[in-house]
């Protein structure tokens, strides 16, 4: 079975000859940049370098998917947020474009043609042409909660969920259109599945806020976007996994900070796949080949369907540990 089919079947919890291997978030490390001769910040801004670095996820690491959107700022930059694209060793950062939650968000008519969107769309086309028969091509969009942080600033957005919840919902209603338009454009460019990243992390979003503000949007995105979604939320999500499962989203990209991965498997139910699970700091950055192997075997045994890093890999992690995930996982069912 081709890696592409193993990945796409893993997303739906269908039987595969071995466990699927992959990542919905960045797999880039500085030593991986050296191996392929493409580096940040150029690889955020230039399609050929972006595609070359993403392809290494399969050609060097052996994963069953590739994913070229390494930063969290692409569509926000196209919307009008000022973005500092960082350096080789530092991820990009951006600034809000609106001051108050009541400020109207105007989505530029040409936002898909602006570099923030156009570059990753072109990278997806290049990857599809080069690897699309063999490997799953995964894109990435941000949900309206994270776009709210980016457009209004985290503090203004979160305070407004208490002081002016209707204005927050109105803003999210506008921003979800950005998520949908960018998702559809990525599917047209060749994406087989999409990471839907939305930072409804426990320290910033109570489980009730997830249920009351965010879940309906995630359900709507699942029903509107015509490909499987992999929802990514960092941190301990065990208090909202039940609500996530109810959205109908195919797969959840899970962080090792959940106190019990076995309990998380139970909360995810029998139909929602789980991806990720390998600790970035403890295992991938600071672990040995041996401890990587132990972590992979343990997580696959518990029932992770697509094994890989839990979130964007730290840039200073050794890519040998990322390769070790594949070496061990290829022997596991
Ligand atoms: Zn994360």
CSV table of C-alpha atoms and ligand atoms in Angstrom, one decimal:
chain,number,residue,atom,x,y,z
A,1,UNK,CA,0.0,0.0,0.0
A,2,UNK,CA,1.3,3.5,-0.9
A,3,UNK,CA,2.2,5.9,1.9
A,4,UNK,CA,-0.6,8.2,0.7
A,5,UNK,CA,-3.2,5.4,1.1
A,6,UNK,CA,-1.8,4.4,4.5
A,7,UNK,CA,-2.1,8.0,5.7
A,8,UNK,CA,-5.6,8.7,4.3
A,9,UNK,CA,-6.9,5.4,5.6
A,10,UNK,CA,-5.2,6.1,9.0
A,11,UNK,CA,-7.2,9.4,9.1
A,12,UNK,CA,-10.4,7.4,8.9
A,13,UNK,CA,-9.2,4.6,11.3
A,14,UNK,CA,-9.4,2.1,8.4
A,15,UNK,CA,-7.1,-1.0,8.5
A,16,UNK,CA,-3.6,-0.5,7.2
A,17,UNK,CA,-0.6,-2.9,6.8
A,18,UNK,CA,1.4,-0.8,9.3
A,19,UNK,CA,0.7,2.3,11.5
A,20,UNK,CA,0.6,5.6,9.5
A,21,UNK,CA,3.4,8.1,10.2
A,22,UNK,CA,3.1,11.9,9.7
A,23,UNK,CA,2.7,15.4,11.0
A,24,UNK,CA,0.0,18.1,10.6
A,25,UNK,CA,2.4,20.8,11.8
A,26,UNK,CA,6.0,21.9,11.0
A,27,UNK,CA,8.7,19.1,11.0
A,28,UNK,CA,11.5,21.6,10.2
A,29,UNK,CA,14.7,21.8,12.2
A,30,UNK,CA,17.8,23.7,11.5
A,31,UNK,CA,19.8,20.5,10.7
A,32,UNK,CA,17.0,19.5,8.3
A,33,UNK,CA,17.4,22.9,6.6
A,34,UNK,CA,21.1,22.1,6.1
A,35,UNK,CA,20.4,18.6,4.7
A,36,UNK,CA,18.0,20.0,2.0
A,37,UNK,CA,19.6,23.4,1.3
A,38,UNK,CA,16.5,25.4,2.0
A,39,UNK,CA,16.0,27.5,5.1
A,40,UNK,CA,13.8,29.9,7.0
A,41,UNK,CA,12.9,32.7,6.5
A,42,UNK,CA,13.1,32.2,2.7
A,43,UNK,CA,11.1,28.9,3.0
A,44,UNK,CA,8.1,30.9,4.3
A,45,UNK,CA,8.2,33.4,1.4
A,46,UNK,CA,9.3,31.5,-1.7
A,47,UNK,CA,7.3,28.5,-3.0
A,48,UNK,CA,10.2,26.4,-4.4
A,49,UNK,CA,12.1,26.5,-1.1
A,50,UNK,CA,8.9,25.9,0.9
A,51,UNK,CA,8.1,22.8,-1.2
A,52,UNK,CA,11.7,21.5,-1.1
A,53,UNK,CA,11.7,21.8,2.8
A,54,UNK,CA,8.3,20.2,3.0
A,55,UNK,CA,9.2,17.3,0.7
A,56,UNK,CA,12.0,16.4,3.1
A,57,UNK,CA,9.2,15.2,5.5
A,58,UNK,CA,8.9,12.3,3.1
A,59,UNK,CA,12.2,12.0,1.3
A,60,UNK,CA,14.4,12.3,4.4
A,61,UNK,CA,12.2,11.6,7.3
A,62,UNK,CA,10.1,8.9,5.6
A,63,UNK,CA,6.7,10.3,6.8
A,64,UNK,CA,3.6,9.4,4.8
A,65,UNK,CA,2.5,13.0,4.3
A,66,UNK,CA,4.1,16.4,3.5
A,67,UNK,CA,2.9,19.8,4.9
A,68,UNK,CA,4.4,23.0,3.7
A,69,UNK,CA,2.8,25.7,5.9
A,70,UNK,CA,5.4,25.9,8.6
A,71,UNK,CA,4.2,29.2,10.2
A,72,UNK,CA,1.0,30.3,11.8
A,73,UNK,CA,0.9,33.7,10.0
A,74,UNK,CA,0.3,33.0,6.3
A,75,UNK,CA,-3.4,33.9,5.9
A,76,UNK,CA,-3.2,36.6,8.6
A,77,UNK,CA,-0.4,38.3,6.7
A,78,UNK,CA,-2.6,38.2,3.5
A,79,UNK,CA,-5.4,39.7,5.6
A,80,UNK,CA,-3.2,42.7,6.6
A,81,UNK,CA,-1.4,41.8,9.8
A,82,UNK,CA,2.2,43.0,9.9
A,83,UNK,CA,4.5,39.9,10.0
A,84,UNK,CA,8.1,39.6,11.0
A,85,UNK,CA,9.1,36.4,9.2
A,86,UNK,CA,11.8,35.5,11.7
A,87,UNK,CA,15.2,34.0,11.0
A,88,UNK,CA,16.7,30.6,10.4
A,89,UNK,CA,16.4,29.8,14.2
A,90,UNK,CA,13.3,31.8,15.1
A,91,UNK,CA,9.7,31.3,13.9
A,92,UNK,CA,7.7,34.2,12.5
A,93,UNK,CA,5.6,36.6,14.6
A,94,UNK,CA,3.0,39.2,13.8
A,95,UNK,CA,1.0,42.1,15.1
A,96,UNK,CA,-2.8,42.6,15.3
A,97,UNK,CA,-4.4,44.8,12.6
A,98,UNK,CA,-7.5,45.9,14.5
A,99,UNK,CA,-7.6,47.7,17.9
A,100,UNK,CA,-11.1,46.8,19.2
A,101,UNK,CA,-13.4,43.8,18.8
A,102,UNK,CA,-16.0,46.1,17.3
A,103,UNK,CA,-13.7,47.2,14.5
A,104,UNK,CA,-15.0,45.8,11.3
A,105,UNK,CA,-12.7,43.1,9.7
A,106,UNK,CA,-12.5,43.8,6.0
A,107,UNK,CA,-11.3,40.8,4.1
A,108,UNK,CA,-9.3,42.0,1.0
A,109,UNK,CA,-10.9,40.7,-2.2
A,110,UNK,CA,-7.5,39.6,-3.5
A,111,UNK,CA,-6.3,38.0,-0.2
A,112,UNK,CA,-5.7,34.6,-1.9
A,113,UNK,CA,-3.4,36.2,-4.4
A,114,UNK,CA,-1.3,38.0,-1.8
A,115,UNK,CA,2.0,36.3,-1.0
A,116,UNK,CA,0.9,35.0,2.4
A,117,UNK,CA,-1.6,32.7,0.6
A,118,UNK,CA,-0.2,32.6,-2.9
A,119,UNK,CA,3.2,31.2,-1.8
A,120,UNK,CA,1.9,28.1,0.1
A,121,UNK,CA,-0.7,27.5,-2.6
A,122,UNK,CA,2.1,27.3,-5.2
A,123,UNK,CA,4.1,25.1,-2.9
A,124,UNK,CA,1.2,22.7,-2.6
A,125,UNK,CA,0.9,22.6,-6.5
A,126,UNK,CA,4.7,21.8,-6.7
A,127,UNK,CA,4.4,19.1,-4.0
A,128,UNK,CA,1.3,17.6,-5.7
A,129,UNK,CA,3.2,17.4,-9.0
A,130,UNK,CA,6.3,15.9,-7.5
A,131,UNK,CA,4.9,13.6,-4.8
A,132,UNK,CA,1.1,13.5,-5.1
A,133,UNK,CA,0.8,10.0,-6.4
A,134,UNK,CA,2.9,8.5,-3.6
A,135,UNK,CA,2.4,10.7,-0.5
A,136,UNK,CA,-0.5,12.5,1.1
A,137,UNK,CA,-0.4,16.2,0.5
A,138,UNK,CA,-1.6,18.0,3.6
A,139,UNK,CA,-2.4,21.8,3.8
A,140,UNK,CA,-3.1,23.9,6.8
A,141,UNK,CA,-5.7,26.6,7.7
A,142,UNK,CA,-6.4,28.5,10.9
A,143,UNK,CA,-9.8,28.5,12.5
A,144,UNK,CA,-11.7,31.7,13.4
A,145,UNK,CA,-10.6,31.5,17.1
A,146,UNK,CA,-6.8,31.8,16.2
A,147,UNK,CA,-7.5,34.3,13.5
A,148,UNK,CA,-9.3,36.4,16.2
A,149,UNK,CA,-6.1,36.3,18.3
A,150,UNK,CA,-4.1,37.4,15.2
A,151,UNK,CA,-6.4,40.1,14.0
A,152,UNK,CA,-7.4,41.7,17.3
A,153,UNK,CA,-4.6,40.6,19.6
A,154,UNK,CA,-5.0,37.8,22.2
A,155,UNK,CA,-5.9,40.1,25.1
A,156,UNK,CA,-8.5,42.1,23.3
A,157,UNK,CA,-10.1,39.0,21.8
A,158,UNK,CA,-10.2,37.0,25.1
A,159,UNK,CA,-11.5,39.9,27.2
A,160,UNK,CA,-14.3,40.4,24.6
A,161,UNK,CA,-15.5,36.9,25.0
A,162,UNK,CA,-16.7,38.1,28.5
A,163,UNK,CA,-17.5,41.7,27.8
A,164,UNK,CA,-19.0,41.5,24.3
A,165,UNK,CA,-19.6,37.9,23.2
A,166,UNK,CA,-21.9,39.0,20.3
A,167,UNK,CA,-19.1,41.1,18.8
A,168,UNK,CA,-16.8,38.1,19.1
A,169,UNK,CA,-19.3,35.9,17.3
A,170,UNK,CA,-19.7,38.5,14.6
A,171,UNK,CA,-15.9,38.7,14.1
A,172,UNK,CA,-15.6,34.9,14.0
A,173,UNK,CA,-18.4,34.7,11.4
A,174,UNK,CA,-16.4,37.0,9.1
A,175,UNK,CA,-13.1,35.2,9.9
A,176,UNK,CA,-14.5,31.7,9.2
A,177,UNK,CA,-15.0,32.8,5.6
A,178,UNK,CA,-11.2,33.3,5.4
A,179,UNK,CA,-10.7,29.7,6.7
A,180,UNK,CA,-13.1,28.3,4.1
A,181,UNK,CA,-11.8,30.2,1.1
A,182,UNK,CA,-8.2,29.3,1.9
A,183,UNK,CA,-9.2,25.7,2.5
A,184,UNK,CA,-11.0,25.5,-0.8
A,185,UNK,CA,-8.0,27.0,-2.6
A,186,UNK,CA,-5.6,24.5,-1.0
A,187,UNK,CA,-7.9,21.6,-2.1
A,188,UNK,CA,-7.8,23.0,-5.7
A,189,UNK,CA,-4.0,23.2,-5.4
A,190,UNK,CA,-3.8,19.5,-4.6
A,191,UNK,CA,-4.3,19.1,-0.8
A,192,UNK,CA,-5.7,15.6,0.1
A,193,UNK,CA,-6.4,16.7,3.7
A,194,UNK,CA,-6.1,19.8,5.8
A,195,UNK,CA,-4.8,20.6,9.3
A,196,UNK,CA,-7.3,22.9,10.9
A,197,UNK,CA,-5.3,24.6,13.6
A,198,UNK,CA,-7.2,26.6,16.2
A,199,UNK,CA,-5.5,27.5,19.5
A,200,UNK,CA,-8.3,26.8,21.9
A,201,UNK,CA,-5.6,25.8,24.4
A,202,UNK,CA,-6.6,25.2,28.0
A,203,UNK,CA,-4.8,28.2,29.4
A,204,UNK,CA,-6.6,30.5,27.0
A,205,UNK,CA,-9.9,28.9,26.4
A,206,UNK,CA,-12.1,27.2,29.1
A,207,UNK,CA,-13.9,24.0,28.0
A,208,UNK,CA,-17.2,25.9,28.2
A,209,UNK,CA,-15.8,28.6,25.8
A,210,UNK,CA,-14.8,25.8,23.4
A,211,UNK,CA,-18.4,24.4,23.6
A,212,UNK,CA,-20.1,27.8,23.4
A,213,UNK,CA,-18.0,29.8,21.0
A,214,UNK,CA,-15.9,27.4,18.9
A,215,UNK,CA,-17.4,24.0,18.5
A,216,UNK,CA,-20.2,25.1,16.1
A,217,UNK,CA,-17.6,26.7,13.8
A,218,UNK,CA,-15.5,23.5,13.8
A,219,UNK,CA,-18.6,21.4,13.0
A,220,UNK,CA,-19.5,23.9,10.2
A,221,UNK,CA,-16.0,23.7,8.8
A,222,UNK,CA,-16.1,19.9,8.9
A,223,UNK,CA,-19.4,20.0,7.0
A,224,UNK,CA,-18.4,22.7,4.5
A,225,UNK,CA,-14.8,21.7,3.5
A,226,UNK,CA,-14.7,18.8,1.1
A,227,UNK,CA,-11.7,16.9,2.5
A,228,UNK,CA,-10.8,15.2,5.8
A,229,UNK,CA,-9.7,17.6,8.5
A,230,UNK,CA,-7.1,17.2,11.2
A,231,UNK,CA,-7.9,19.5,14.1
A,232,UNK,CA,-4.8,20.7,15.9
A,233,UNK,CA,-5.1,22.2,19.4
A,234,UNK,CA,-2.0,22.4,21.7
A,235,UNK,CA,-1.8,21.4,25.3
A,236,UNK,CA,-4.0,19.2,27.5
A,237,UNK,CA,-7.3,18.9,25.7
A,238,UNK,CA,-8.9,16.1,27.7
A,239,UNK,CA,-11.5,18.5,29.1
A,240,UNK,CA,-12.9,19.2,25.6
A,241,UNK,CA,-12.2,16.0,23.6
A,242,UNK,CA,-15.8,15.0,24.0
A,243,UNK,CA,-17.0,18.3,22.3
A,244,UNK,CA,-14.3,17.9,19.6
A,245,UNK,CA,-15.5,14.4,18.9
A,246,UNK,CA,-19.1,15.8,18.5
A,247,UNK,CA,-18.0,18.2,15.7
A,248,UNK,CA,-17.6,15.1,13.4
A,249,UNK,CA,-14.0,16.1,12.4
A,250,UNK,CA,-12.1,13.0,11.1
A,251,UNK,CA,-8.9,13.3,13.1
A,252,UNK,CA,-7.5,15.1,16.1
A,253,UNK,CA,-3.7,16.0,16.4
A,254,UNK,CA,-3.0,15.4,20.0
A,255,UNK,CA,-0.4,16.8,22.4
A,256,UNK,CA,1.4,14.6,24.9
A,257,UNK,CA,0.4,17.0,27.7
A,258,UNK,CA,-2.9,15.1,28.1
A,259,UNK,CA,-2.5,13.4,31.5
A,260,UNK,CA,-3.5,10.0,30.1
A,261,UNK,CA,-3.2,9.1,26.5
A,262,UNK,CA,-5.3,6.0,27.1
A,263,UNK,CA,-8.1,8.1,28.6
A,264,UNK,CA,-7.8,10.5,25.6
A,265,UNK,CA,-8.2,7.5,23.3
A,266,UNK,CA,-11.3,6.6,25.2
A,267,UNK,CA,-12.7,10.2,25.0
A,268,UNK,CA,-12.0,10.4,21.3
A,269,UNK,CA,-14.4,7.5,20.8
A,270,UNK,CA,-14.3,4.8,18.1
A,271,UNK,CA,-14.6,7.0,14.9
A,272,UNK,CA,-12.3,10.0,15.5
A,273,UNK,CA,-8.6,9.2,14.6
A,274,UNK,CA,-5.8,10.5,16.7
A,275,UNK,CA,-2.5,11.8,15.3
A,276,UNK,CA,0.8,12.9,16.8
A,277,UNK,CA,1.3,12.1,20.5
A,278,UNK,CA,5.1,12.1,20.6
A,279,UNK,CA,6.5,14.7,23.0
A,280,UNK,CA,8.5,17.5,21.3
A,281,UNK,CA,10.6,18.5,24.3
A,282,UNK,CA,11.0,15.3,26.3
A,283,UNK,CA,11.4,12.8,23.4
A,284,UNK,CA,12.2,14.6,20.1
A,285,UNK,CA,14.5,17.4,21.4
A,286,UNK,CA,16.0,15.9,24.5
A,287,UNK,CA,15.5,12.1,24.0
A,288,UNK,CA,17.8,9.4,22.7
A,289,UNK,CA,17.1,7.0,19.8
A,290,UNK,CA,16.1,4.5,22.4
A,291,UNK,CA,13.6,6.7,24.2
A,292,UNK,CA,12.1,7.8,20.8
A,293,UNK,CA,11.5,4.1,20.1
A,294,UNK,CA,9.9,3.5,23.5
A,295,UNK,CA,7.6,6.5,23.1
A,296,UNK,CA,6.5,5.5,19.6
A,297,UNK,CA,5.8,1.9,20.7
A,298,UNK,CA,3.8,3.0,23.7
A,299,UNK,CA,1.7,5.5,21.8
A,300,UNK,CA,0.9,3.1,18.9
A,301,UNK,CA,-0.1,0.5,21.5
A,302,UNK,CA,-2.5,2.9,23.1
A,303,UNK,CA,-4.1,3.6,19.8
A,304,UNK,CA,-2.6,6.6,18.0
A,305,UNK,CA,-3.6,6.1,14.4
A,306,UNK,CA,-1.0,8.4,12.8
A,307,UNK,CA,2.2,8.5,14.8
A,308,UNK,CA,4.4,11.6,14.8
A,309,UNK,CA,5.3,14.9,16.6
A,310,UNK,CA,2.6,16.4,18.8
A,311,UNK,CA,3.0,20.0,17.5
A,312,UNK,CA,5.5,22.1,15.5
A,313,UNK,CA,8.9,20.5,16.1
A,314,UNK,CA,11.4,22.8,18.0
A,315,UNK,CA,13.9,24.2,15.5
A,316,UNK,CA,16.9,23.1,17.6
A,317,UNK,CA,15.8,19.4,17.8
A,318,UNK,CA,18.0,16.8,16.1
A,319,UNK,CA,16.3,15.5,12.9
A,320,UNK,CA,17.8,12.0,13.6
A,321,UNK,CA,15.1,11.6,16.3
A,322,UNK,CA,12.4,12.5,13.7
A,323,UNK,CA,13.8,9.8,11.4
A,324,UNK,CA,13.9,7.3,14.3
A,325,UNK,CA,10.1,7.7,14.6
A,326,UNK,CA,9.8,6.3,11.1
A,327,UNK,CA,12.3,3.5,11.6
A,328,UNK,CA,10.5,2.2,14.6
A,329,UNK,CA,6.9,2.8,13.4
A,330,UNK,CA,7.4,1.0,10.1
A,331,UNK,CA,7.6,-2.2,12.1
A,332,UNK,CA,4.4,-1.6,14.0
A,333,UNK,CA,0.8,-2.2,13.2
B,1,LIG,ZN1,0.4,22.9,18.9
